[in-house]
Amino acid sequence: MSGGITENNPNAPDVLIIGGGVAGLAAAVELTSQKFSVTLVEQKQRCGGRTYSFPHAETGDEVDNGQHLMMGCYHATLRYVKTIGTFSKVKLQDNLSIVFRHQHKPPAELKAVTLPAPFNILFGLLRMKSVSFPNRLALLRVGMNLIFKNPDTDKHLQKISVRQWLDELRQSEENKKYLWDIIAIGALNDSTDRISAALFAKVLKTAFFGSRENSSMMIPQYGLSSVLVNGAVEFIQRNGGKVMLNTGVQSVKNTASKIHAVQLQTGEVLKPKVIISAIPYFDLPKIFMEEQRKYIPELQTLDALTSSPIVTLHLWFDAHFMKEEFVALLDSPLHWVFNKSKMYGKGEEGLMYLSIVISGADELVEKSKEELTDMARGELQRFYPTASVAKIIHSLIIKEKRATFSPKVGVEQFRPSHRISLENFFLAGDWTDTKLPATIEGAIRSGYACATLAGKHLRHSH
């Protein structure tokens, strides 16, 4: 699409985007590429939202606030990094390969074979050595069940938890513990007795059906700001967009059907034709005055959304004991371990930098840095005996108490659409009705969807 209708009035841009996370950035990238005039405001001193990185003071390594697993089925994300010129900063596996480590068994690998999807994964499951052969056969029931399901419309899946669904498909405790749980908790960031079977089925179907590339892991070779944020900000500015940091929204002026003006915390008043909100669900009501909220029914259901925490431990060791790029740990409070030294192409020179992710971390988020570091050291020694001779030289703990919305059973009915009751106001964010859990892909898709709605509105109203 082409044909922006900019008037070059800085106080009346075509589109005002509130929030500079990846959802807001994706919307701005798309709209500025179509030559609409765009102003993006972000209250922090950096863009990226919960997806950012910063240099570690002692080592200079790029530290992500939380490691994100991305996959080849992230089609919107791939389009986005190609548009902003950072595709070279990620590596897509030729075939899915995930190593699972067990304390008492040899490492097992879920490796896709060179067959068309979904047989590449189904045969890969049959080769999983960490699970007994009868249980491997039982894994196929999940794949076969997915062939006939549409998670977006299946009312039964939407009413049950992941654990209930797996029980219905006669999955053993071994199958749950050594495969499904670690994938589900990593993808949806909560426990399997709470999270929606429909959203987990959507993740599996998106990743394992379609092209073979869909199931491959997409591995960032630089920090998240380098991959997803900085290039986007440069693209927006290069295409005439304006990015205002340290700038929050004080209030909006609206009638029952439309927003007429937005007052920034600086006192400046903007009169955009369209507004896209890309801020978290818990911040959205704050930009409306109490009496204005009654006009917007979508704000009334936001209290039904709750957050789930992620704890990320960044540890630097004086010896390299982990050879894999990343592993899933079985029977451990640590879920995923990422060898950033290897991912960033440093090999074994200098310190070994590991990033350890604990999803759905309600029970650990209040623990002290010392307790978490000691636990991680002990767990790593269980899985890597040679870790006992390695000393932790630096450590950094990042707790995101509101890392994602919790994708609990029934949550879909409370996730608002991108289009709401205000005709020139659209909602972006991974928590909106993307039909996906809280992922980078969901955030970027929501930004693109809002950009499409904004473009249509601008063309029809012009």
Coordinates of C-alpha atoms in Angstrom, one line a residue:
M1 CA 0.0 0.0 0.0
S2 CA 1.2 3.5 -0.6
G3 CA 0.0 7.1 -0.3
G4 CA 0.3 8.7 3.0
I5 CA -1.7 11.9 3.5
T6 CA 0.7 13.9 5.7
E7 CA 0.2 17.6 6.2
N8 CA 3.7 18.0 7.9
N9 CA 2.0 19.5 10.9
P10 CA 4.1 18.3 13.9
N11 CA 1.1 18.9 16.3
A12 CA -1.3 17.1 14.0
P13 CA 0.4 13.9 12.7
D14 CA -1.6 11.4 10.8
V15 CA -0.9 8.9 13.6
L16 CA 0.2 9.2 17.2
I17 CA 1.6 5.9 18.7
I18 CA 1.7 5.7 22.4
G19 CA 4.4 3.3 23.6
G20 CA 7.7 2.3 22.0
G21 CA 7.8 -1.5 22.6
V22 CA 8.0 -3.8 19.6
A23 CA 4.2 -3.5 19.0
G24 CA 4.4 0.3 18.7
L25 CA 7.7 0.1 16.7
A26 CA 6.1 -2.3 14.3
A27 CA 3.1 -0.1 13.7
A28 CA 5.4 2.9 13.2
V29 CA 7.7 1.1 10.8
E30 CA 4.7 0.0 8.7
L31 CA 3.1 3.4 8.7
T32 CA 6.2 5.4 7.9
S33 CA 7.1 3.0 5.1
Q34 CA 3.7 4.1 3.6
K35 CA 4.7 7.8 4.1
F36 CA 2.1 8.6 6.7
S37 CA 3.3 11.2 9.3
V38 CA 3.9 9.4 12.5
T39 CA 4.8 10.5 16.0
L40 CA 5.8 7.8 18.6
V41 CA 6.0 8.8 22.2
E42 CA 7.7 6.6 24.8
Q43 CA 7.8 7.5 28.5
K44 CA 11.1 5.7 29.2
Q45 CA 14.5 6.9 27.9
R46 CA 14.7 4.0 25.5
C47 CA 12.4 2.1 23.2
G48 CA 11.8 -1.7 23.3
G49 CA 9.4 -2.0 26.2
R50 CA 10.1 -5.4 27.8
T51 CA 12.3 -6.3 24.8
Y52 CA 15.6 -4.5 25.2
S53 CA 19.3 -5.0 26.0
F54 CA 22.0 -3.0 27.6
P55 CA 25.8 -3.3 28.0
H56 CA 27.0 -5.1 31.1
A57 CA 29.3 -2.7 33.0
E58 CA 32.0 -5.2 33.8
T59 CA 32.2 -7.3 30.6
G60 CA 30.7 -5.2 27.9
D61 CA 28.4 -8.1 26.9
E62 CA 24.9 -7.2 25.6
V63 CA 22.5 -8.2 28.4
D64 CA 18.9 -8.9 27.4
N65 CA 16.2 -8.0 30.1
G66 CA 14.9 -11.5 29.3
Q67 CA 15.8 -14.1 26.7
H68 CA 13.2 -14.6 24.0
L69 CA 12.8 -17.9 22.1
M70 CA 11.8 -17.1 18.5
M71 CA 10.9 -19.6 15.7
G72 CA 10.7 -19.8 12.0
C73 CA 6.9 -19.6 12.2
Y74 CA 7.3 -16.0 13.4
H75 CA 6.5 -14.7 10.0
A76 CA 5.7 -11.1 11.1
T77 CA 8.9 -11.0 13.1
L78 CA 10.9 -12.2 10.1
R79 CA 9.3 -9.6 7.9
Y80 CA 10.0 -6.9 10.5
V81 CA 13.7 -7.6 10.9
K82 CA 14.1 -7.8 7.1
T83 CA 12.4 -4.4 6.8
I84 CA 14.5 -2.7 9.5
G85 CA 17.7 -4.3 8.1
T86 CA 18.6 -6.6 11.0
F87 CA 17.8 -10.0 9.5
S88 CA 21.6 -10.7 9.4
K89 CA 21.6 -10.5 13.2
V90 CA 19.6 -13.7 13.7
K91 CA 20.3 -17.2 12.7
L92 CA 17.6 -19.6 11.6
Q93 CA 18.3 -23.3 12.2
D94 CA 18.2 -25.5 9.1
N95 CA 16.0 -28.0 11.0
L96 CA 14.6 -27.8 14.5
S97 CA 17.1 -29.0 17.1
I98 CA 16.5 -28.7 20.9
V99 CA 18.7 -30.5 23.4
F100 CA 17.1 -31.7 26.6
R101 CA 19.4 -32.5 29.5
H102 CA 18.5 -35.0 32.3
Q103 CA 20.7 -35.4 35.4
H104 CA 20.7 -39.2 35.2
K105 CA 20.4 -39.9 31.4
P106 CA 22.4 -38.9 28.4
P107 CA 21.3 -35.7 26.7
A108 CA 18.3 -36.2 24.3
E109 CA 17.7 -34.2 21.2
L110 CA 14.4 -33.3 19.6
K111 CA 15.6 -33.0 16.0
A112 CA 13.4 -32.6 13.0
V113 CA 14.1 -34.9 10.1
T114 CA 14.2 -33.9 6.4
L115 CA 10.6 -34.7 5.6
P116 CA 7.6 -32.4 4.9
A117 CA 5.9 -30.9 8.0
P118 CA 4.4 -32.3 10.2
F119 CA 6.2 -35.6 9.6
N120 CA 9.6 -33.9 10.2
I121 CA 8.5 -33.4 13.8
L122 CA 6.5 -36.6 14.3
F123 CA 9.5 -38.7 13.3
G124 CA 11.7 -36.4 15.4
L125 CA 9.5 -37.2 18.4
L126 CA 9.9 -40.9 17.8
R127 CA 13.6 -40.6 18.1
M128 CA 13.5 -38.8 21.5
K129 CA 15.7 -40.9 23.7
S130 CA 14.8 -39.3 27.0
V131 CA 11.3 -40.8 26.7
S132 CA 10.6 -44.6 26.6
F133 CA 9.5 -45.9 23.3
P134 CA 5.8 -46.6 24.3
N135 CA 5.6 -43.1 25.5
R136 CA 7.2 -41.8 22.3
L137 CA 4.4 -43.4 20.4
A138 CA 1.9 -41.7 22.7
L139 CA 3.4 -38.4 21.8
L140 CA 2.1 -38.8 18.3
R141 CA -1.5 -38.6 19.7
V142 CA -1.0 -34.9 20.3
G143 CA 0.2 -34.4 16.7
M144 CA -2.7 -36.4 15.3
N145 CA -5.2 -34.5 17.4
L146 CA -3.9 -31.2 16.2
I147 CA -4.4 -32.1 12.5
F148 CA -8.2 -31.9 13.1
K149 CA -8.3 -28.9 15.5
N150 CA -8.7 -25.2 14.9
P151 CA -7.6 -23.7 18.2
D152 CA -9.0 -20.3 17.3
T153 CA -12.6 -21.6 17.2
D154 CA -12.5 -24.9 19.2
K155 CA -14.7 -24.2 22.2
H156 CA -13.6 -27.3 24.1
L157 CA -9.9 -26.4 23.9
Q158 CA -10.8 -22.9 25.0
K159 CA -12.4 -24.2 28.2
I160 CA -9.7 -26.6 29.4
S161 CA -6.1 -26.3 30.7
V162 CA -3.0 -27.7 29.0
R163 CA -2.8 -30.4 31.7
Q164 CA -6.5 -31.4 31.1
W165 CA -5.9 -31.6 27.3
L166 CA -2.8 -33.8 27.8
D167 CA -4.7 -36.1 30.1
E168 CA -7.5 -36.4 27.6
L169 CA -4.8 -37.5 25.0
R170 CA -3.4 -40.0 27.6
Q171 CA 0.0 -38.4 27.9
S172 CA 2.0 -40.1 30.7
E173 CA 3.7 -38.1 33.5
E174 CA 7.0 -38.8 31.7
N175 CA 5.7 -37.2 28.5
K176 CA 4.5 -34.2 30.4
K177 CA 7.6 -33.7 32.5
Y178 CA 10.1 -34.4 29.8
L179 CA 8.6 -32.6 26.8
W180 CA 5.2 -30.9 26.9
D181 CA 5.6 -29.0 30.2
I182 CA 8.9 -27.4 29.4
I183 CA 7.6 -26.3 26.0
A184 CA 4.3 -25.1 27.3
I185 CA 5.7 -23.2 30.3
G186 CA 8.5 -21.7 28.1
A187 CA 6.0 -20.6 25.5
L188 CA 3.1 -19.5 27.7
N189 CA 4.9 -18.4 30.9
D190 CA 2.6 -20.1 33.5
S191 CA 1.9 -23.5 34.9
T192 CA 0.2 -26.1 32.8
D193 CA -2.8 -26.5 35.1
R194 CA -3.7 -22.9 34.6
I195 CA -2.8 -22.1 30.9
S196 CA -5.3 -22.4 28.1
A197 CA -5.1 -25.6 26.0
A198 CA -6.3 -23.5 23.0
L199 CA -3.3 -21.2 23.1
F200 CA -0.8 -24.1 23.6
A201 CA -2.4 -26.0 20.7
K202 CA -2.1 -22.8 18.6
V203 CA 1.6 -22.6 19.4
L204 CA 2.2 -26.3 18.4
K205 CA 0.1 -26.1 15.3
T206 CA 1.8 -22.8 14.1
A207 CA 5.3 -24.2 14.7
F208 CA 4.9 -27.8 13.6
F209 CA 2.5 -27.6 10.6
G210 CA 3.1 -25.6 7.5
S211 CA 6.6 -25.2 6.1
R212 CA 9.6 -27.1 7.6
E213 CA 11.2 -23.8 8.4
N214 CA 8.3 -23.0 10.8
S215 CA 9.6 -25.3 13.6
S216 CA 13.2 -24.1 13.4
M217 CA 14.5 -21.9 16.2
M218 CA 15.5 -18.3 15.4
I219 CA 18.6 -17.5 17.4
P220 CA 19.6 -13.9 18.0
Q221 CA 23.3 -13.4 17.6
Y222 CA 23.2 -9.9 19.2
G223 CA 21.2 -8.3 22.0
L224 CA 17.5 -7.7 21.6
S225 CA 17.9 -4.0 21.2
S226 CA 20.3 -4.6 18.3
V227 CA 18.0 -7.1 16.7
L228 CA 14.5 -5.5 17.3
V229 CA 14.7 -2.0 18.5
N230 CA 17.6 0.3 17.3
G231 CA 17.1 -0.5 13.6
A232 CA 13.4 0.2 13.9
V233 CA 13.9 3.6 15.5
E234 CA 16.4 4.5 12.7
F235 CA 14.0 3.3 10.1
I236 CA 11.1 5.4 11.5
Q237 CA 13.3 8.5 11.7
R238 CA 14.8 7.9 8.2
N239 CA 11.3 7.8 6.8
G240 CA 10.1 11.0 8.4
G241 CA 8.7 9.7 11.6
K242 CA 9.3 11.3 15.0
V243 CA 10.3 9.4 18.1
M244 CA 10.0 11.2 21.4
L245 CA 11.6 9.6 24.5
N246 CA 11.0 10.5 28.1
T247 CA 7.5 11.5 27.0
G248 CA 4.4 10.1 28.5
V249 CA 0.7 10.8 27.9
Q250 CA -1.0 12.9 30.5
S251 CA -4.6 12.5 29.2
V252 CA -6.7 12.2 26.1
K253 CA -9.8 14.2 25.2
N254 CA -12.5 12.1 23.8
T255 CA -16.2 12.0 23.1
A256 CA -18.2 8.7 23.1
S257 CA -17.0 8.0 19.5
K258 CA -13.7 9.7 18.9
I259 CA -10.5 11.1 20.4
H260 CA -9.8 14.7 19.5
A261 CA -6.6 15.6 21.3
V262 CA -3.8 14.1 23.4
Q263 CA -2.0 16.0 26.1
L264 CA 1.6 14.9 26.8
Q265 CA 3.2 15.1 30.2
T266 CA 5.3 18.0 28.8
G267 CA 2.1 20.0 28.4
E268 CA 2.2 19.8 24.6
V269 CA -1.1 19.0 23.0
L270 CA -1.3 16.9 19.8
K271 CA -4.3 16.5 17.6
P272 CA -3.6 13.3 15.6
K273 CA -6.1 11.9 13.2
V274 CA -5.5 8.4 14.5
I275 CA -4.1 7.1 17.8
I276 CA -2.5 3.6 18.4
S277 CA -2.1 2.6 22.0
A278 CA 0.8 0.1 22.4
I279 CA 1.1 0.3 26.2
P280 CA 0.4 -2.5 28.7
Y281 CA -3.1 -3.4 29.6
F282 CA -2.6 -2.2 33.2
D283 CA -1.5 1.2 32.0
L284 CA -4.1 1.8 29.4
P285 CA -6.9 3.1 31.7
K286 CA -4.6 5.7 33.2
I287 CA -4.6 7.8 30.1
F288 CA -8.4 8.3 30.3
M289 CA -10.1 10.5 32.9
E290 CA -12.5 8.6 35.2
E291 CA -15.6 10.0 33.5
Q292 CA -14.3 9.2 30.0
R293 CA -13.8 5.5 30.8
K294 CA -17.5 4.8 30.8
Y295 CA -17.6 5.5 27.1
I296 CA -15.1 2.6 26.4
P297 CA -16.5 -0.8 27.3
E298 CA -13.2 -2.5 26.4
L299 CA -11.6 -0.9 29.5
Q300 CA -14.1 -2.6 31.8
T301 CA -12.7 -6.1 31.2
L302 CA -9.0 -5.4 31.6
D303 CA -9.1 -6.3 35.3
A304 CA -9.7 -9.9 34.3
L305 CA -6.1 -10.0 32.8
T306 CA -3.3 -10.9 35.2
S307 CA 0.4 -10.9 34.9
S308 CA 2.9 -13.8 35.2
P309 CA 6.6 -13.2 36.2
I310 CA 9.9 -14.3 34.5
V311 CA 13.2 -14.4 36.4
T312 CA 16.4 -14.3 34.3
L313 CA 19.8 -15.0 35.8
H314 CA 22.8 -13.7 33.9
L315 CA 26.0 -15.5 35.1
W316 CA 29.6 -15.2 34.0
F317 CA 31.9 -18.1 34.8
D318 CA 35.7 -18.4 34.6
A319 CA 35.5 -21.8 32.8
H320 CA 33.5 -23.0 29.8
F321 CA 31.6 -26.2 30.8
M322 CA 28.5 -25.9 28.5
K323 CA 29.0 -26.7 24.8
E324 CA 25.5 -26.3 23.5
E325 CA 24.0 -22.9 22.3
F326 CA 21.0 -23.5 24.4
V327 CA 19.4 -26.4 26.4
A328 CA 16.2 -27.3 28.2
L329 CA 16.8 -28.7 31.7
L330 CA 14.4 -31.5 32.8
D331 CA 13.3 -31.9 36.4
S332 CA 14.8 -28.6 37.3
P333 CA 13.5 -25.2 38.5
L334 CA 15.8 -23.7 35.7
H335 CA 13.9 -24.1 32.4
W336 CA 16.2 -22.9 29.6
V337 CA 19.9 -22.1 29.6
F338 CA 21.4 -20.0 26.8
N339 CA 25.1 -19.9 26.2
K340 CA 25.5 -16.3 25.1
S341 CA 29.2 -16.7 24.6
K342 CA 28.4 -19.2 21.8
M343 CA 25.3 -17.4 20.5
Y344 CA 27.3 -14.2 20.2
G345 CA 30.1 -16.0 18.3
K346 CA 32.8 -15.5 21.0
G347 CA 33.5 -19.2 21.4
E348 CA 35.5 -20.0 24.5
E349 CA 37.5 -16.8 24.7
G350 CA 37.1 -14.9 28.0
L351 CA 34.4 -15.7 30.5
M352 CA 31.5 -18.0 29.7
Y353 CA 28.3 -16.0 29.8
L354 CA 25.1 -17.9 30.5
S355 CA 21.5 -16.5 30.5
I356 CA 19.1 -18.7 32.5
V357 CA 15.3 -18.3 32.1
I358 CA 12.7 -19.3 34.7
S359 CA 9.2 -18.8 33.3
G360 CA 6.0 -18.7 35.4
A361 CA 8.3 -17.8 38.3
D362 CA 5.7 -17.0 41.0
E363 CA 7.5 -19.1 43.6
L364 CA 11.0 -17.7 42.9
V365 CA 10.4 -14.0 42.2
E366 CA 10.6 -13.0 45.8
K367 CA 13.9 -14.9 46.5
S368 CA 17.1 -12.9 47.0
K369 CA 19.8 -12.5 44.5
E370 CA 22.1 -14.8 46.6
E371 CA 19.4 -17.5 46.9
L372 CA 18.8 -17.5 43.2
T373 CA 22.5 -17.5 42.3
D374 CA 23.2 -20.4 44.8
M375 CA 20.3 -22.4 43.4
A376 CA 21.5 -21.8 39.8
R377 CA 25.0 -22.9 40.7
G378 CA 23.8 -26.1 42.3
E379 CA 21.5 -26.9 39.4
L380 CA 24.1 -26.4 36.8
Q381 CA 26.5 -28.7 38.7
R382 CA 23.8 -31.4 38.7
F383 CA 23.6 -31.3 34.9
Y384 CA 27.2 -30.4 34.1
P385 CA 29.6 -32.1 36.6
T386 CA 32.5 -30.1 35.4
A387 CA 30.7 -26.9 36.5
S388 CA 31.9 -27.6 40.0
V389 CA 35.3 -26.2 39.1
A390 CA 33.9 -23.1 37.5
K391 CA 33.6 -19.9 39.6
I392 CA 30.9 -17.3 39.1
I393 CA 32.8 -14.0 38.4
H394 CA 29.8 -11.8 37.8
S395 CA 26.0 -12.2 38.3
L396 CA 23.0 -10.1 37.4
I397 CA 19.4 -11.0 38.2
I398 CA 16.5 -9.5 36.4
K399 CA 13.0 -10.0 37.7
E400 CA 10.1 -9.0 35.4
K401 CA 7.1 -9.3 37.8
R402 CA 4.7 -8.3 35.0
A403 CA 6.6 -10.1 32.2
T404 CA 3.5 -11.3 30.3
F405 CA -0.2 -11.6 30.7
S406 CA -1.1 -15.0 32.1
P407 CA -2.8 -17.0 29.3
K408 CA -5.2 -18.7 31.7
V409 CA -8.2 -20.8 30.7
G410 CA -10.9 -18.5 29.5
V411 CA -8.6 -15.4 29.0
E412 CA -9.5 -15.1 25.3
Q413 CA -12.9 -13.5 26.0
F414 CA -11.2 -10.7 27.9
R415 CA -8.5 -9.9 25.3
P416 CA -9.7 -6.8 23.4
S417 CA -9.8 -6.5 19.6
H418 CA -7.4 -4.0 17.9
R419 CA -10.5 -2.0 16.9
I420 CA -12.6 -0.7 19.9
S421 CA -15.5 1.5 20.3
L422 CA -13.6 4.7 19.6
E423 CA -13.4 5.1 15.8
N424 CA -9.9 6.6 15.6
F425 CA -8.2 4.7 18.5
F426 CA -6.6 1.2 18.0
L427 CA -5.0 -1.2 20.5
A428 CA -1.7 -3.0 19.9
G429 CA 0.2 -5.2 22.3
D430 CA 0.9 -8.9 22.8
W431 CA -2.0 -9.0 25.3
T432 CA -4.6 -7.9 22.7
D433 CA -6.6 -10.5 20.7
T434 CA -3.7 -11.8 18.6
K435 CA -4.8 -15.5 19.0
L436 CA -1.2 -16.1 20.3
P437 CA 0.3 -16.1 23.8
A438 CA 2.4 -13.2 24.9
T439 CA 5.2 -13.4 22.3
I440 CA 7.3 -11.0 20.2
E441 CA 5.4 -12.4 17.2
G442 CA 2.1 -11.5 18.8
A443 CA 3.3 -8.0 19.6
I444 CA 4.6 -7.4 16.1
R445 CA 1.4 -8.8 14.5
S446 CA -0.7 -6.5 16.6
G447 CA 1.4 -3.5 15.5
Y448 CA 0.9 -4.5 11.8
A449 CA -2.8 -5.1 12.3
C450 CA -3.2 -1.6 13.9
A451 CA -1.2 0.0 11.1
T452 CA -3.6 -1.6 8.5
L453 CA -6.6 -0.3 10.5
A454 CA -5.1 3.2 10.8
G455 CA -4.3 3.4 7.1
K456 CA -7.8 2.4 6.2
H457 CA -9.3 5.0 8.6
L458 CA -7.0 7.7 7.2
R459 CA -7.9 7.0 3.6
H460 CA -11.6 6.8 4.2
S461 CA -11.7 10.0 6.3
H462 CA -9.5 12.0 3.9

